[in-house]
Amino acid sequence: MYLRIVGLIVAIFGVGTSELMPSGMLEQLAGGLDISLATAGLSVTVYALTMAVGGPLVSAATTAMTRKRILLLLLGIFVLGNGIIAAAPGYTVVLIGRVLTALTHGTFMAVSVVTAGSMVPAHKSGSAVAGVQLGINLATVLGVPFGTLLAQRLSWRSSFAAVCVIAVLAAVLIMITVPDSGTPESSSVRSEVRAFSRWNVVTTVVATVLCSAGMFTIITYLAPLLTRGAGFPAEVVPLLLLGYGAGSVIGNSVGGKLADKSLSAATAVLSGSLTLTCLLCWLGTFSRSAMIPVLLVFALVTFALIPCLQTRVVKTAEEAPTLSLTVNMSAFGLGAAIGSWYGGKIIELGVGVRTVPIGAAVLAIAGMSVIVITVLLERGDTDASRADSRSRMTEKEVT
């Protein structure tokens, strides 16, 4: 099965690496372009904001194309964007390249998931989709640490050039393995939009934005937190990011299983755990030995929460499969944009990089509050519905 979707896995590995890589090389990017750390962090903000806004627009613009053509077109734009970044004479051009690559992200991810599910028998579609998601996990475990290492040993430009090579390889594999048929499933736009008028769909999306913002306030400035905060040598950062990536893989697996067992409880508990781990990250900046397990726990919690939030959005808007997936990508992207911008503003205040996790905890508390209130109100609606059903049954028995 994995041979059929290997091109999609490699492509998503490249896309995920390009998205997350700047967080491990902000200091090299800032030093190479003679800009501040907070300004360098805008490369994450711009990417996330473009992904949030551009995803639905690109999806709408490519509805008439086959999935294979969409994937190859977006990979071509992705290579162009990363090539522009690698050759950029200044920071403005870097941001232009980030905008181009970000435009491809949401639609590429959504089409890849649908394509993977259609390339295997129905009873294996879940495994195929999970296999595609493996690309993101590999990007966290291998892509980001390797990109950071390249930036330290050679230059930050070489890291983006390497992503171009990965994307070209993925395009070749997709041309070979993905059939040239199938367009994205069409559904009633009116029915999909109607699904998003439900209060619990809206609050779940809001919670996703807030929790994602809390995560990315820390993730964007992870390397400075490890070096300037906890005092690790820059040479050790790739190894620490490798451990972070391993924690993300475990967290993703755990989160998926928890979502299957008890979605509402898992989402509420993990959102509360996110707040605690943000505060632990702050404490970890005062001790190298403490920061190592804290980093692992932070990765576990954040990547366990992500599938829970994704599943909640899809289940609460179950009759809107296409729109829910796109909006979910946009919600995470918007949260990442807010978090990376917010973290940069905290640093610009002059209070030090160690304060960033405290700011992240504030956003995490807001996200947790929205989730807990939503879950409690949903339970209240369920109880009221059951009571109403019993009352009607009693009336029928009496008559």
Coordinates of C-alpha atoms in Angstrom, one line a residue, residues 184-188:
P184 CA -12.4 16.5 -6.0
E185 CA -15.8 15.4 -4.8
S186 CA -18.5 17.9 -5.6
S187 CA -21.1 18.6 -2.9
S188 CA -23.7 21.2 -2.3

